[in-house]
Amino acid sequence: MSKKTVKRIYVIGMIILLIAAVLNLVLEETLLNPFIIFGFMFILLAVNIYNNTRADGEDQPK
């Protein structure tokens, strides 16, 4: 996948998890366990960092 696609997945995933975290605070019953939310955020962040540091030359200017 290109770096732009991974960045788009990262941003959309973080927005969804942020909405889930806010709904956990607002609603009386929790939708997701907070540890699951933080786990998914950590996975998304790790994939994004790996994607930014890999040297594949895919998006480098010529």
PDB file of C-alpha atoms in Angstrom:
ATOM      1  CA  MET A   1       0.000   0.000   0.000  1.00  0.00           C
ATOM      2  CA  SER A   2       1.126   3.525  -0.613  1.00  0.00           C
ATOM      3  CA  LYS A   3       1.972   5.832   2.246  1.00  0.00           C
ATOM      4  CA  LYS A   4      -1.013   8.025   1.406  1.00  0.00           C
ATOM      5  CA  THR A   5      -3.414   5.073   1.747  1.00  0.00           C
ATOM      6  CA  VAL A   6      -1.942   4.064   5.105  1.00  0.00           C
ATOM      7  CA  LYS A   7      -2.163   7.667   6.326  1.00  0.00           C
ATOM      8  CA  ARG A   8      -5.836   7.807   5.283  1.00  0.00           C
ATOM      9  CA  ILE A   9      -6.571   4.544   7.145  1.00  0.00           C
ATOM     10  CA  TYR A  10      -4.729   5.910  10.206  1.00  0.00           C
ATOM     11  CA  VAL A  11      -6.688   9.177  10.276  1.00  0.00           C
ATOM     12  CA  ILE A  12     -10.088   7.524   9.718  1.00  0.00           C
ATOM     13  CA  GLY A  13      -9.322   4.855  12.331  1.00  0.00           C
ATOM     14  CA  MET A  14      -8.277   7.436  14.911  1.00  0.00           C
ATOM     15  CA  ILE A  15     -11.430   9.485  14.282  1.00  0.00           C
ATOM     16  CA  ILE A  16     -13.615   6.386  14.750  1.00  0.00           C
ATOM     17  CA  LEU A  17     -11.805   5.457  17.975  1.00  0.00           C
ATOM     18  CA  LEU A  18     -12.075   9.035  19.248  1.00  0.00           C
ATOM     19  CA  ILE A  19     -15.831   8.989  18.634  1.00  0.00           C
ATOM     20  CA  ALA A  20     -16.068   5.643  20.462  1.00  0.00           C
ATOM     21  CA  ALA A  21     -14.108   7.066  23.411  1.00  0.00           C
ATOM     22  CA  VAL A  22     -16.350  10.139  23.610  1.00  0.00           C
ATOM     23  CA  LEU A  23     -19.471   7.972  23.434  1.00  0.00           C
ATOM     24  CA  ASN A  24     -18.065   5.877  26.294  1.00  0.00           C
ATOM     25  CA  LEU A  25     -17.907   9.040  28.388  1.00  0.00           C
ATOM     26  CA  VAL A  26     -21.350  10.319  27.377  1.00  0.00           C
ATOM     27  CA  LEU A  27     -23.406   7.131  27.507  1.00  0.00           C
ATOM     28  CA  GLU A  28     -24.157   5.303  30.703  1.00  0.00           C
ATOM     29  CA  GLU A  29     -23.178   1.906  29.319  1.00  0.00           C
ATOM     30  CA  THR A  30     -19.758   1.508  27.757  1.00  0.00           C
ATOM     31  CA  LEU A  31     -19.615   0.580  24.088  1.00  0.00           C
ATOM     32  CA  LEU A  32     -16.032  -0.673  24.138  1.00  0.00           C
ATOM     33  CA  ASN A  33     -13.587  -1.492  26.863  1.00  0.00           C
ATOM     34  CA  PRO A  34     -11.127   1.442  27.127  1.00  0.00           C
ATOM     35  CA  PHE A  35      -8.217  -1.002  26.902  1.00  0.00           C
ATOM     36  CA  ILE A  36      -9.509  -2.154  23.509  1.00  0.00           C
ATOM     37  CA  ILE A  37      -9.692   1.462  22.316  1.00  0.00           C
ATOM     38  CA  PHE A  38      -6.138   2.192  23.513  1.00  0.00           C
ATOM     39  CA  GLY A  39      -4.936  -1.083  21.998  1.00  0.00           C
ATOM     40  CA  PHE A  40      -6.339  -0.215  18.581  1.00  0.00           C
ATOM     41  CA  MET A  41      -4.887   3.305  18.866  1.00  0.00           C
ATOM     42  CA  PHE A  42      -1.476   1.850  19.698  1.00  0.00           C
ATOM     43  CA  ILE A  43      -1.655  -0.551  16.739  1.00  0.00           C
ATOM     44  CA  LEU A  44      -2.660   2.259  14.360  1.00  0.00           C
ATOM     45  CA  LEU A  45       0.123   4.480  15.688  1.00  0.00           C
ATOM     46  CA  ALA A  46       2.723   1.708  15.348  1.00  0.00           C
ATOM     47  CA  VAL A  47       1.672   0.971  11.761  1.00  0.00           C
ATOM     48  CA  ASN A  48       1.775   4.678  10.927  1.00  0.00           C
ATOM     49  CA  ILE A  49       5.262   5.101  12.411  1.00  0.00           C
ATOM     50  CA  TYR A  50       6.511   2.014  10.554  1.00  0.00           C
ATOM     51  CA  ASN A  51       4.968   3.304   7.338  1.00  0.00           C
ATOM     52  CA  ASN A  52       6.649   6.700   7.731  1.00  0.00           C
ATOM     53  CA  THR A  53      10.086   5.219   8.400  1.00  0.00           C
ATOM     54  CA  ARG A  54      10.246   2.486   5.760  1.00  0.00           C
ATOM     55  CA  ALA A  55      12.592   3.188   2.897  1.00  0.00           C
ATOM     56  CA  ASP A  56      10.801   1.875  -0.154  1.00  0.00           C
ATOM     57  CA  GLY A  57      11.146   4.953  -2.345  1.00  0.00           C
ATOM     58  CA  GLU A  58       7.503   4.666  -3.356  1.00  0.00           C
ATOM     59  CA  ASP A  59       6.538   8.284  -2.726  1.00  0.00           C
ATOM     60  CA  GLN A  60       9.921   9.939  -3.114  1.00  0.00           C
ATOM     61  CA  PRO A  61      10.216  12.642  -5.780  1.00  0.00           C
ATOM     62  CA  LYS A  62      12.205  11.740  -8.877  1.00  0.00           C
TER      63      LYS A  62
END
